[in-house]
PDB file of C-alpha atoms in Angstrom:
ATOM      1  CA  UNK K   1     -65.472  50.645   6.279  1.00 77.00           C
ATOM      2  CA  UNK K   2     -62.068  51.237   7.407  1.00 85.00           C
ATOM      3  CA  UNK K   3     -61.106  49.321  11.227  1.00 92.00           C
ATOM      4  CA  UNK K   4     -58.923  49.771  13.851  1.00 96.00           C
ATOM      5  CA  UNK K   5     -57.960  46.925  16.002  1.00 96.00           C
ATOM      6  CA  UNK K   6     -55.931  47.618  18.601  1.00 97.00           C
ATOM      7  CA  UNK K   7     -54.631  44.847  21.204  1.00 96.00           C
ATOM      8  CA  UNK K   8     -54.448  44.241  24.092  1.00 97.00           C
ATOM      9  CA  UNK K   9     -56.962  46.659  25.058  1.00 96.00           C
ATOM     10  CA  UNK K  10     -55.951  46.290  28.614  1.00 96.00           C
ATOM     11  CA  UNK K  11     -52.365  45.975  29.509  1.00 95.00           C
ATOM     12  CA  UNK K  12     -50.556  45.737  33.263  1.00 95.00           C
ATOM     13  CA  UNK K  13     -47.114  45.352  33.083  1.00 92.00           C
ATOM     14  CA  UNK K  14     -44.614  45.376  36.080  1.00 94.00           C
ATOM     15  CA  UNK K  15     -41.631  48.514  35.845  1.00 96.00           C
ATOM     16  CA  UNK K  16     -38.869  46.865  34.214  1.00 96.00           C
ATOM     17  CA  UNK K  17     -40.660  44.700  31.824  1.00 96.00           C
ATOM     18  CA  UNK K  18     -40.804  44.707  28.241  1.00 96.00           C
ATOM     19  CA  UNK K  19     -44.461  44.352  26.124  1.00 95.00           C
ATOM     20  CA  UNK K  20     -45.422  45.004  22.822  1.00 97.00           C
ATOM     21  CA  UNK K  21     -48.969  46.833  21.643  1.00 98.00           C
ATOM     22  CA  UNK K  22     -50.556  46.046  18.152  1.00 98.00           C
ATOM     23  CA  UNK K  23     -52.410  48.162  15.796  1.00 97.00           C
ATOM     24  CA  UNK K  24     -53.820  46.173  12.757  1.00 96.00           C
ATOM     25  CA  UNK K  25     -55.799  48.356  10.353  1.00 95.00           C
ATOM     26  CA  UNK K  26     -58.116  46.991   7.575  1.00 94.00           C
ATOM     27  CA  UNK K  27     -57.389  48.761   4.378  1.00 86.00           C
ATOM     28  CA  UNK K  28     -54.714  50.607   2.341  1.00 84.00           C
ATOM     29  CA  UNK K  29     -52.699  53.826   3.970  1.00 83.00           C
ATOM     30  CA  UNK K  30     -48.905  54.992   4.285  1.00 75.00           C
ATOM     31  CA  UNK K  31     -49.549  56.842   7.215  1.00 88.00           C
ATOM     32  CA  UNK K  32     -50.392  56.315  11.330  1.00 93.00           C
ATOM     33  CA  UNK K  33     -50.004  58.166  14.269  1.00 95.00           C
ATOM     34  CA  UNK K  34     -50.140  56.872  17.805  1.00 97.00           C
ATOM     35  CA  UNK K  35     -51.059  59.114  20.687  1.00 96.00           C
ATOM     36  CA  UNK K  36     -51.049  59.051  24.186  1.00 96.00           C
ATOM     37  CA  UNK K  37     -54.121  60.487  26.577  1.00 95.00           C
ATOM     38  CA  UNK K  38     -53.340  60.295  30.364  1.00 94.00           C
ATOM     39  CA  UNK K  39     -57.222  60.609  32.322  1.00 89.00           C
ATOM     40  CA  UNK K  40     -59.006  64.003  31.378  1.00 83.00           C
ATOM     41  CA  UNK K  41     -56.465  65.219  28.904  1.00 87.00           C
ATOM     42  CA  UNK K  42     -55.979  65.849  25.209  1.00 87.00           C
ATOM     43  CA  UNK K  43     -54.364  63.447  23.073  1.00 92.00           C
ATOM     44  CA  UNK K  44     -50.288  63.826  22.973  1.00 93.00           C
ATOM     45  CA  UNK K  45     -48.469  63.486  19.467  1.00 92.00           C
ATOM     46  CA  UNK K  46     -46.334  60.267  20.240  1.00 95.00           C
ATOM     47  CA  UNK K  47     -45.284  59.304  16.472  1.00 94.00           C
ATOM     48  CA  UNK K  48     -46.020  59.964  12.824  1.00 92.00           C
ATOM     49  CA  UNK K  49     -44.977  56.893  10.866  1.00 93.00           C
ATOM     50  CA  UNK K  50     -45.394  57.858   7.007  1.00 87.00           C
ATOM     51  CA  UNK K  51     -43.669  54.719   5.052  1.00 81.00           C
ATOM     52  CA  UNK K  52     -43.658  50.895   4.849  1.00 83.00           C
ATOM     53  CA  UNK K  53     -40.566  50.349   7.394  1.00 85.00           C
ATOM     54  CA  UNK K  54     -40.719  53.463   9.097  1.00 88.00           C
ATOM     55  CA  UNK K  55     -39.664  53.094  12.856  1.00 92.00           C
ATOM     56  CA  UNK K  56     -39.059  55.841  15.428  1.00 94.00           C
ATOM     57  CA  UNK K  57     -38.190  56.091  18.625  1.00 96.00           C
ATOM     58  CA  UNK K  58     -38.304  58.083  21.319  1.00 94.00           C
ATOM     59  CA  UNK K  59     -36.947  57.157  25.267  1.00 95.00           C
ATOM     60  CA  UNK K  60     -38.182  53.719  26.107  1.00 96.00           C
ATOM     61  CA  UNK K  61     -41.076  54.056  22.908  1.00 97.00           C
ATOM     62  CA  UNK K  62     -40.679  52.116  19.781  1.00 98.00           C
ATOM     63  CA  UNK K  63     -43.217  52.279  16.778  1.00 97.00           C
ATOM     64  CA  UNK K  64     -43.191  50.449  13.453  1.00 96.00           C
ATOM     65  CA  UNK K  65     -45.088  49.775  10.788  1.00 94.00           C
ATOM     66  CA  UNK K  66     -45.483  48.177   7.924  1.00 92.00           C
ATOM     67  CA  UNK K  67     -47.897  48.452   5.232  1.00 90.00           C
ATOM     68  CA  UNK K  68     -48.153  45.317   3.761  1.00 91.00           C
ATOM     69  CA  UNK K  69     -49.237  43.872   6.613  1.00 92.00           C
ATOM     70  CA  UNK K  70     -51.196  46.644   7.962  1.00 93.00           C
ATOM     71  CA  UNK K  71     -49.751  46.234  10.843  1.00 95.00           C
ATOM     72  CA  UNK K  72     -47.871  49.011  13.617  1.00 96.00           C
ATOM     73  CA  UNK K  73     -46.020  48.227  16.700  1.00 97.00           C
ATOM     74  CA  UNK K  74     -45.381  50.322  19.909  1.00 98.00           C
ATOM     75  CA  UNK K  75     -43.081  48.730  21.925  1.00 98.00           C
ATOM     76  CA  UNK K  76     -42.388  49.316  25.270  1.00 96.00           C
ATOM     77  CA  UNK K  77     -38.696  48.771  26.910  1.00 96.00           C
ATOM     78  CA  UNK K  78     -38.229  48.571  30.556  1.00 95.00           C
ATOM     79  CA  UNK K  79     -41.548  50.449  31.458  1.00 94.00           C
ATOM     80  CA  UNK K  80     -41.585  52.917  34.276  1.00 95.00           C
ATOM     81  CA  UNK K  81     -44.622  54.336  35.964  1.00 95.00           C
ATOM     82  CA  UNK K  82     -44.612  57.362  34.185  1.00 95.00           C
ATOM     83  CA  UNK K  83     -45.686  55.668  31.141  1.00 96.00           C
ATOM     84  CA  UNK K  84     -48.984  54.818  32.409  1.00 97.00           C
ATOM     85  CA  UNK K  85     -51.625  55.810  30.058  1.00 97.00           C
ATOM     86  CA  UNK K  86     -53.733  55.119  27.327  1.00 97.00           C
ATOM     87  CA  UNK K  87     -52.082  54.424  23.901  1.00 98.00           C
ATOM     88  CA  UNK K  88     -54.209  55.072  20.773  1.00 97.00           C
ATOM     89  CA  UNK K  89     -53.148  53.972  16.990  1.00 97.00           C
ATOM     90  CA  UNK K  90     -55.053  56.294  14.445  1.00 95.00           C
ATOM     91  CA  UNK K  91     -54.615  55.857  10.548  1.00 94.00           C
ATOM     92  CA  UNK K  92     -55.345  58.541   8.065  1.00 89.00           C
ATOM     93  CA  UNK K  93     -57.395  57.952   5.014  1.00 88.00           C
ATOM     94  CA  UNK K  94     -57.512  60.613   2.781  1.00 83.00           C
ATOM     95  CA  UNK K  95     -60.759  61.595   0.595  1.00 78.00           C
ATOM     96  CA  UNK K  96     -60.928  63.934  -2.113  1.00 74.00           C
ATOM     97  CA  UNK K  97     -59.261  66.997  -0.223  1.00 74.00           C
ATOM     98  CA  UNK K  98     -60.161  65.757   3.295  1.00 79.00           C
ATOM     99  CA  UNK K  99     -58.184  63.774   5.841  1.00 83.00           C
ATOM    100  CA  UNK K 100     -59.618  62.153   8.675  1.00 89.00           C
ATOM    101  CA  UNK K 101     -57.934  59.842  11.209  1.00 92.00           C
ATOM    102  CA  UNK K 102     -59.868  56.626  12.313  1.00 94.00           C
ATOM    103  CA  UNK K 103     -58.743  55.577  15.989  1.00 96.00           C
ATOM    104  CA  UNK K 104     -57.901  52.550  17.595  1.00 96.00           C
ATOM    105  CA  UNK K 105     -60.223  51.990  20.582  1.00 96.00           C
ATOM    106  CA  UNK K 106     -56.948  52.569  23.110  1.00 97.00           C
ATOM    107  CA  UNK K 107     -54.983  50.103  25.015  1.00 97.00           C
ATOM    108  CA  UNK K 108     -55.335  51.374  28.733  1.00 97.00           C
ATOM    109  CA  UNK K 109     -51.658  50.324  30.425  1.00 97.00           C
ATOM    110  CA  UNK K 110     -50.849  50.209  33.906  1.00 97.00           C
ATOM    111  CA  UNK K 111     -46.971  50.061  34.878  1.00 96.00           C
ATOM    112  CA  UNK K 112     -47.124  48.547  38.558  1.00 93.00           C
ATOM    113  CA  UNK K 113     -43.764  49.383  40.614  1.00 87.00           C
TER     114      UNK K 113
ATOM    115  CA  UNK I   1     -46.781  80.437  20.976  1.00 59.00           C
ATOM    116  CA  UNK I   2     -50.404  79.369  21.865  1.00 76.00           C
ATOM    117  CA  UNK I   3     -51.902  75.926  21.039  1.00 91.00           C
ATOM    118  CA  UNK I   4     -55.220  74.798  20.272  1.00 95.00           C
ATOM    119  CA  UNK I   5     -57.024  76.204  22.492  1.00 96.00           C
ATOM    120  CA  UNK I   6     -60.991  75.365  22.897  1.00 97.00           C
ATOM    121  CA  UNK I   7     -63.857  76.722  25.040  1.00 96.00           C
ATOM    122  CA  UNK I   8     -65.836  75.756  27.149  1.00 97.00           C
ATOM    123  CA  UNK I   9     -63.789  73.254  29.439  1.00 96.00           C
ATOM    124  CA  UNK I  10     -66.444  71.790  30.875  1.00 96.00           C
ATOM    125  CA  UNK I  11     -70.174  72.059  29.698  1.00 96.00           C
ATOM    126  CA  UNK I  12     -73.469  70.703  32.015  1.00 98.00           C
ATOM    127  CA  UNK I  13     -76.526  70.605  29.431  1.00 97.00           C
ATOM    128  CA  UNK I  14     -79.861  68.872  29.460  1.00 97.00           C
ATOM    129  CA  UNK I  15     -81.861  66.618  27.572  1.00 97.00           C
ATOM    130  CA  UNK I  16     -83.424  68.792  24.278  1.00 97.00           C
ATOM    131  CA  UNK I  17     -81.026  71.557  24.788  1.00 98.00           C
ATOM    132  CA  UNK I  18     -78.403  73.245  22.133  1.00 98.00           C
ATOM    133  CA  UNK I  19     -74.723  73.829  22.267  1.00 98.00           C
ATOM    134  CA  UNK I  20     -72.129  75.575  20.879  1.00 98.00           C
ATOM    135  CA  UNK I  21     -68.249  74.563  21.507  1.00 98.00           C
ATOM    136  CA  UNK I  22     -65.326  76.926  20.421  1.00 98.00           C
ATOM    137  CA  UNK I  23     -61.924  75.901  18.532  1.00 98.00           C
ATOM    138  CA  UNK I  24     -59.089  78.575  18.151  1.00 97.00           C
ATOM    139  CA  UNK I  25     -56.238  76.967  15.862  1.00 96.00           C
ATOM    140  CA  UNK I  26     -52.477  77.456  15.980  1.00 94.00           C
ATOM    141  CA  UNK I  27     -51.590  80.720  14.584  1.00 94.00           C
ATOM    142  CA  UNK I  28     -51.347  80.074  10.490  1.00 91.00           C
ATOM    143  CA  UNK I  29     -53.155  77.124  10.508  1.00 93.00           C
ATOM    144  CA  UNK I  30     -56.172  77.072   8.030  1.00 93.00           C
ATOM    145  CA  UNK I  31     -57.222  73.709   8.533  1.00 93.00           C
ATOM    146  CA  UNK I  32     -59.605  72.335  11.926  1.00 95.00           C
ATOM    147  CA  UNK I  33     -61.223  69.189  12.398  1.00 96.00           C
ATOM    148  CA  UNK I  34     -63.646  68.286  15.241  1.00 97.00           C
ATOM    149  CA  UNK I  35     -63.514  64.740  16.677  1.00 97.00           C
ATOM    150  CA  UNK I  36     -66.004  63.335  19.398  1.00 98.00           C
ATOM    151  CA  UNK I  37     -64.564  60.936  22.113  1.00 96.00           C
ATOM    152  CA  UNK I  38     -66.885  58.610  24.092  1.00 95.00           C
ATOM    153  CA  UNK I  39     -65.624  57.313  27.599  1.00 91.00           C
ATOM    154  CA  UNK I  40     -64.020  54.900  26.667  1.00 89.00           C
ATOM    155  CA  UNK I  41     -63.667  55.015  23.329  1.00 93.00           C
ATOM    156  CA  UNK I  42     -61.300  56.653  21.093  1.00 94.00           C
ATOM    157  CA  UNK I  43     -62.170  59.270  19.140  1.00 96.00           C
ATOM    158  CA  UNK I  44     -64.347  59.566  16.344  1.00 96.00           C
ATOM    159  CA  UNK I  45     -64.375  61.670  13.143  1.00 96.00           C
ATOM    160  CA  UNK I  46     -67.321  64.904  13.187  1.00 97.00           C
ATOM    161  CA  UNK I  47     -65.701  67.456  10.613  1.00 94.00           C
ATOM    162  CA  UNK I  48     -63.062  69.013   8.746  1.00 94.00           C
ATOM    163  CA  UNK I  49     -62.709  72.761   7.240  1.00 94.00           C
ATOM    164  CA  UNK I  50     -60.356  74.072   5.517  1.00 91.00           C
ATOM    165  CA  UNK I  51     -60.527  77.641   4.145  1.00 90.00           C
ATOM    166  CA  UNK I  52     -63.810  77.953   5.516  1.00 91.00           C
ATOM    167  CA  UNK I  53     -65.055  75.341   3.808  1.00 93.00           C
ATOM    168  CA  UNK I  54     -66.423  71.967   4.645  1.00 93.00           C
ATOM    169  CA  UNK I  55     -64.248  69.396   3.646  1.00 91.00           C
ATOM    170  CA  UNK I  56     -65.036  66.278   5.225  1.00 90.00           C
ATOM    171  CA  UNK I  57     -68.158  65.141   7.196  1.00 92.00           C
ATOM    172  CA  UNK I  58     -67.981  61.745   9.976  1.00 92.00           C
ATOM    173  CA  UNK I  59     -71.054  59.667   9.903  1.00 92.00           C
ATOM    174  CA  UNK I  60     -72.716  61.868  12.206  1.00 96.00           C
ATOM    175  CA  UNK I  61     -76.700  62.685  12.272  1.00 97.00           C
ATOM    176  CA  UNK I  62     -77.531  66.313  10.734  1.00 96.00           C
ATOM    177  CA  UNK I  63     -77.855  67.822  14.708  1.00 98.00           C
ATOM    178  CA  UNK I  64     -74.140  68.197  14.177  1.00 98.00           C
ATOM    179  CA  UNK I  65     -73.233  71.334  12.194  1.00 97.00           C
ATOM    180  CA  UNK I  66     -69.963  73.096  12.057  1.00 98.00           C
ATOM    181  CA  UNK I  67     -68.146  76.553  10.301  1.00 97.00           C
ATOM    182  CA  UNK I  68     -64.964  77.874  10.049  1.00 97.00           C
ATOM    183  CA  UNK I  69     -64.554  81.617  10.328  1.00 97.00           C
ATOM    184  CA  UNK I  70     -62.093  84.239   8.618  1.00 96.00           C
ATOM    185  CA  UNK I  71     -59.650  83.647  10.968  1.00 95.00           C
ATOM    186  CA  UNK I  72     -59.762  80.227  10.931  1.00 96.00           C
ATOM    187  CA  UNK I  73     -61.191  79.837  14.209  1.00 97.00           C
ATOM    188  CA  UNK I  74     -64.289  77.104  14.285  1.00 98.00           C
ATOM    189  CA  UNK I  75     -67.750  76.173  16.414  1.00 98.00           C
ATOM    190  CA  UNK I  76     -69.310  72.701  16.395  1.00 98.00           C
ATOM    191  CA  UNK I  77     -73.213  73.079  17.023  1.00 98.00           C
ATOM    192  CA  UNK I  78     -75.104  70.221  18.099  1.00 98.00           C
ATOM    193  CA  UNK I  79     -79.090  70.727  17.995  1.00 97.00           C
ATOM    194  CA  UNK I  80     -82.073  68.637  20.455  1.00 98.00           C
ATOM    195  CA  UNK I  81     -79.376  67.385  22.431  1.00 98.00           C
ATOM    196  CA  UNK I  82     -79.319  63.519  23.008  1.00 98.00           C
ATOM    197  CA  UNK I  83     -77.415  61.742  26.157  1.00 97.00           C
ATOM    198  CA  UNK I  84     -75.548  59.758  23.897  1.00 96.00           C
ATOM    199  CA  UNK I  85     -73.977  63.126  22.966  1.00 98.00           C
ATOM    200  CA  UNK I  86     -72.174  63.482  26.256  1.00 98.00           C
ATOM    201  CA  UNK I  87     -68.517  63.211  25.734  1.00 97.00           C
ATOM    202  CA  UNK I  88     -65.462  64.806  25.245  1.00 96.00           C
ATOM    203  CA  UNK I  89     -65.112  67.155  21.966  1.00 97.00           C
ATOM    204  CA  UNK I  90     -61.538  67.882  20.602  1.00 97.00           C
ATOM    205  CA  UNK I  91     -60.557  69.685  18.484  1.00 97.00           C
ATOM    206  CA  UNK I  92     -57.239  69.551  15.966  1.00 95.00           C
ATOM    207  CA  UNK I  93     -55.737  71.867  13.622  1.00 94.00           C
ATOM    208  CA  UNK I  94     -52.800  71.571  10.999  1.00 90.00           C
ATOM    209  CA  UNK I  95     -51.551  74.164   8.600  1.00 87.00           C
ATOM    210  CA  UNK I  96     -53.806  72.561   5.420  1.00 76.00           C
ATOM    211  CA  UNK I  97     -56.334  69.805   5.133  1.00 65.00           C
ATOM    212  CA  UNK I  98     -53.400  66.858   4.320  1.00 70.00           C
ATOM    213  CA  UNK I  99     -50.901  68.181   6.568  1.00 67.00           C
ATOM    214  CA  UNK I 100     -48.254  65.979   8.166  1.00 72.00           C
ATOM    215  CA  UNK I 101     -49.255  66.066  12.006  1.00 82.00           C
ATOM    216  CA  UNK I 102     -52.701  67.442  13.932  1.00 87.00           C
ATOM    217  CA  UNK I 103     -52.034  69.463  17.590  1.00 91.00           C
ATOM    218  CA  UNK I 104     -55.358  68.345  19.166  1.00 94.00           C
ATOM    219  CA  UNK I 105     -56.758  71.254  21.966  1.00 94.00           C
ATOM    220  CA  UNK I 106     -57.619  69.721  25.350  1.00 93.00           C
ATOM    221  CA  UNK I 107     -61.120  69.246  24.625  1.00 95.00           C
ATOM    222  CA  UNK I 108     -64.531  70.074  25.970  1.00 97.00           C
ATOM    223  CA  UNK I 109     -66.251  67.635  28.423  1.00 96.00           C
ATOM    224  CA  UNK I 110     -69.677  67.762  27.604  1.00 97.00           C
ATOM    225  CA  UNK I 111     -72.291  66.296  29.894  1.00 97.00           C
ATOM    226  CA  UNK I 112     -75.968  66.280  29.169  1.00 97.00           C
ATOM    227  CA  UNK I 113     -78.489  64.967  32.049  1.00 96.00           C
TER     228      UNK I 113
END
């Protein structure tokens, strides 16, 4: 069965600061996502990463990944307030003509001024 | 133009009890899934239809039954409500069943006492 480790699952950082969430996955896919949910929302479309190397980025977000390892980065550059959330990796494995994404269980960060 | 949008917001049932929650999908997209999110947690795979038709099933007991309609609008059922069940229910549509990115609606909060 296909996991999703995501870590740290709790993360307080002070504004300014630089930090780096991991999303390890156990078995073979080209493609994640990572989403943000702020309290008592719907998830938010962050990044679609669909190829060994991929990295995009958008203001002071970051995400990699790379499929060997099974490994995707978000990092985080000079964090402001406004990026406190939760942050959730989700890979897709696709069966016969389904897709499903499996999700990380969410690193909850706090940006302290 | 419109996005996911779901119904109820917000649902109070009780122990025993049956419910029906309500998915409209982007306008042209054929494809919804429903995903269940524990407090928490992140979210976890129900269902997928595409073309009215069942295309992938989560490891979920057989209380949980879902359809697509003509127009590609969707209900998740879920029978002899448990507590366990409260949560919140989102769903996500794309234009076909391997599409490149899911819009997610803002979910239902379901709550059974």
């Amino acid at each position: 069965e296909l996991k999703v480790e995501q870590n740290p699952l709790f993360l307080s950082m002070q504004e300014g600061k630089n930090y780096t969430i991991y999303c390890n996955y156990s078995t073979t896919s080209d493609r994640l996502y990572w989403y943000r949910q702020d309290p008592g929302k719907s998830l938010e479309s962050l990044f679609v990463l669909l190829s060994n190397g991929a990295v995009k980025q958008e203001g002071r977000l970051m995400a990699s990944l790379d499929t060997k390892a099974r490994l995707s980065t978000l990092h985080i550059t000079a964090a402001v307030h406004d990026l406190s959330a939760t942050y959730f990796c989700a890979v897709d494995i696709r069966q016969g003509g389904s897709e499903k994404l499996v999700f990380g269980k969410g690193t909850k960060l706090t940006v302290n001024p | 133009d419109a996005g996911v949008t779901q119904s109820p917001t917000h649902l109070i049932k009780t122990r025993g009890q049956q419910v029906t929650l309500r998915c409209s999908p982007i306008s042209g997209h054929k494809s919804v899934s429903w995903y269940q999110q524990v407090l928490g947690q992140g979210p976890q795979f129900i269902f997928q239809y595409y073309e009215k038709e069942e295309r992938g099933r989560g490891n979920f007991p057989d209380r949980f039954s879902a359809r697509q309609f003509p127009n590609y609008s969707s209900e998740l059922n879920v029978n002899a409500l448990l507590l366990g069940d409260s949560a919140l229910y989102l769903c996500a549509s794309s234009l076909w069943s391997r599409a490149e990115k899911l819009f997610f609606g803002s979910g239902t909060q379901l709550s059974v006492l």
